[in-house]
Each structure stands twice: as C-alpha cells, then as structure tokens.
Coordinates of C-alpha atoms in Angstrom, one line a residue:
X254 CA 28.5 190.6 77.9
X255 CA 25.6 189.2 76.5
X256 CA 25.0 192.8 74.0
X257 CA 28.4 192.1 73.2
X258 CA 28.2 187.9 72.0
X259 CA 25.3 189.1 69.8
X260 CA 27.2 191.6 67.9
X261 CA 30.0 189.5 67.4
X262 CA 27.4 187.6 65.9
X263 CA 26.7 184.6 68.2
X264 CA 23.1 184.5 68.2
X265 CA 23.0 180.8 69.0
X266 CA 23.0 179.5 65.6
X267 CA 26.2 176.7 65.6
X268 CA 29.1 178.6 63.4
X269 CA 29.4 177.1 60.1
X270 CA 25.7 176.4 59.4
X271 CA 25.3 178.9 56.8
X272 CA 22.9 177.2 53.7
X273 CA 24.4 177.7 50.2
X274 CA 21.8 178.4 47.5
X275 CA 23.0 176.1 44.6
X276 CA 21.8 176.3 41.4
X277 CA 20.6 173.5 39.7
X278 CA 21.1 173.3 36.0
X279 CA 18.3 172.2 33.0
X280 CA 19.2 170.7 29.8
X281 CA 17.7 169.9 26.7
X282 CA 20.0 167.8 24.6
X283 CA 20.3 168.5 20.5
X284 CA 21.0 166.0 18.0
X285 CA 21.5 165.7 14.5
X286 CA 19.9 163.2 12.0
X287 CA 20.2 162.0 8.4
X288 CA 17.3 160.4 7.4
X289 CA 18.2 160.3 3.2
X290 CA 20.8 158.1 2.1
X291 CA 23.5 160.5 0.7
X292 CA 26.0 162.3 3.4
X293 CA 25.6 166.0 4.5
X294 CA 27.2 168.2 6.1
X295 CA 24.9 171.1 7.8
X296 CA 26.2 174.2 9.5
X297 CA 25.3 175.0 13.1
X298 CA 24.8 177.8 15.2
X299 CA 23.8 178.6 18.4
X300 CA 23.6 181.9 19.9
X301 CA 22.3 183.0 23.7
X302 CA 21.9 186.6 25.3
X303 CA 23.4 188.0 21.5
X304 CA 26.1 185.9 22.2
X305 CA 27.6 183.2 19.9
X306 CA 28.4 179.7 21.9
X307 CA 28.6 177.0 19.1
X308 CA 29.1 177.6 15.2
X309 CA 30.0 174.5 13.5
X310 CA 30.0 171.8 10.9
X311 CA 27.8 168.6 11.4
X312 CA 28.6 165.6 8.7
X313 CA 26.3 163.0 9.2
X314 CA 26.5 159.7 7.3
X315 CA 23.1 157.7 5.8
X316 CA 20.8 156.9 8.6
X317 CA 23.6 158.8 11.6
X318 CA 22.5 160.8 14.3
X319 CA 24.4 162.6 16.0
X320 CA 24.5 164.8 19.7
X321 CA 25.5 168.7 18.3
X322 CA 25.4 170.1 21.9
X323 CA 23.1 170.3 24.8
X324 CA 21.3 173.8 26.0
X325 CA 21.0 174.4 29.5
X326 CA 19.7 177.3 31.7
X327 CA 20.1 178.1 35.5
X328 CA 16.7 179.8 35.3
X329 CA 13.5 177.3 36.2
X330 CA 10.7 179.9 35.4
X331 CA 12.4 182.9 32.6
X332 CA 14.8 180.4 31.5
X333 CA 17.6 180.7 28.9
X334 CA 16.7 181.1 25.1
X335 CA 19.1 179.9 22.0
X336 CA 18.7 181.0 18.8
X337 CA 19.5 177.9 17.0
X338 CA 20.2 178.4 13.1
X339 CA 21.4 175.9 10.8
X340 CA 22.0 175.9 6.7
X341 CA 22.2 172.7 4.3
X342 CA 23.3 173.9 0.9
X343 CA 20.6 176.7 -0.2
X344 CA 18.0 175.6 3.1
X345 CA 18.0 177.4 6.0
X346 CA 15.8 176.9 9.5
X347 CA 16.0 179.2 12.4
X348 CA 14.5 178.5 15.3
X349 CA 14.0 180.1 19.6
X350 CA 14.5 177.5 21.8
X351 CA 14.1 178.5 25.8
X352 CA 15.1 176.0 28.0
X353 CA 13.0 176.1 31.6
X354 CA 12.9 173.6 34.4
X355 CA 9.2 172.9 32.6
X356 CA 10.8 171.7 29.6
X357 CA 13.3 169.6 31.3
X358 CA 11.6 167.7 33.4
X359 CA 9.5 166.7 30.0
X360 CA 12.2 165.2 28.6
X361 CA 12.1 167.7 26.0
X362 CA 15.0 167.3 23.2
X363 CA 15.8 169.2 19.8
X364 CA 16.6 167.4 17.0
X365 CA 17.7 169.0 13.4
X366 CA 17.0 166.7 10.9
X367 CA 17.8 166.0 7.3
X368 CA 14.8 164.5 5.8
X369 CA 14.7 161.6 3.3
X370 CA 14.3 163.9 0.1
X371 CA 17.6 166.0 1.4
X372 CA 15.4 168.8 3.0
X373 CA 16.3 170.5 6.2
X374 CA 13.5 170.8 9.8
X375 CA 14.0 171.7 13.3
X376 CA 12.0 169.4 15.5
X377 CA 11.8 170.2 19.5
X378 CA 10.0 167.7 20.8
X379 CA 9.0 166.3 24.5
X380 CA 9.6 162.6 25.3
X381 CA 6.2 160.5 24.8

C-alpha cells in the first residue's frame, strides 16, 4: 500500500502546496519634453525583439512634458532592449535602451527632449 500512496503521488507534501514562479515585471518610464517655446510635434517609435510596439505622434506645448510610454522587461539580468527612434522635422536620434532589474531599481527613466533652440536629444538617465 505504501509503494502504491507514493506513486499516486502522496509523498507527504499537503496537496495544493505547489509554489508558482511569478514573474516580476521592470519599468523604466519615457517622457517627452519641450523645453523651446514654440509647439512640436515629434514622431515616436519603439521597437523590441524586431518587433514594432509604439509608432506615434507626440505634440507637446511650450514648457509640456509628457509620459510617451513605459518599457518593461521580465528579464532581471539579459533584460529586454527597445530601439527607441524618434524624428522632429529634418533631426533624427536613435537610441538602445535595455531595461534590467539593475536599471530599475535606479530609478532609471528616458526622457526625449526638445531643446530650447528646437533641437532634438535622447537622455536616459538614473534618479539622483
């Protein structure tokens, strides 16, 4: 009887204490600033793994910022990297952006900005 208990697989753990593995998730935040005191509009995209996940417009007024989107990544050590790409008239930054548990837990955030004179930077960035 007792061969039979431990194939049916009564091995004396209680039934129903089986540990899920959840995954946690990591985010780093983007945002979108004007900084020069005419509107603009700035195209975004985002791609992961070849794949496209966000292609949009931003319009941002004088002195606006704006959230675009946040990255996250199930990964704590490899982690998951964007290609983030984004056009202001005739500019144009591109930019790899892997987001880890690391970079997380720094408070790490990306932040595309318009500058003053109407220029175009992608700044990534952890929290002082």
């Amino acid at each position: 009887m007792a061969c039979l208990a431990v194939l049916a697989g009564c091995s004396g753990a209680p039934v129903g204490d089986h540990t899920q593995t959840q995954l946690r998730t990591y985010a780093l935040p983007m945002h979108a600033v004007n900084h020069d005191d005419a509107n603009h509009t700035v195209r975004v995209s985002i791609h992961a793994h070849g794949d496209a996940r966000s292609d949009e417009n931003v319009t941002l007024a004088p002195g606006e910022r704006q959230r675009v989107t946040t990255l996250t990544s199930t990964n704590a050590d490899a982690g998951t990297t964007y290609r983030i790409e984004a056009r202001l008239d005739d500019e144009r930054v591109a930019r790899n952006v892997t987001v880890t548990e690391a970079v997380a837990q720094r408070g790490t955030t990306a932040t595309l900005v318009v500058t003053d004179s109407g220029g175009l930077r992608l700044a990534v960035a952890a929290s002082p």
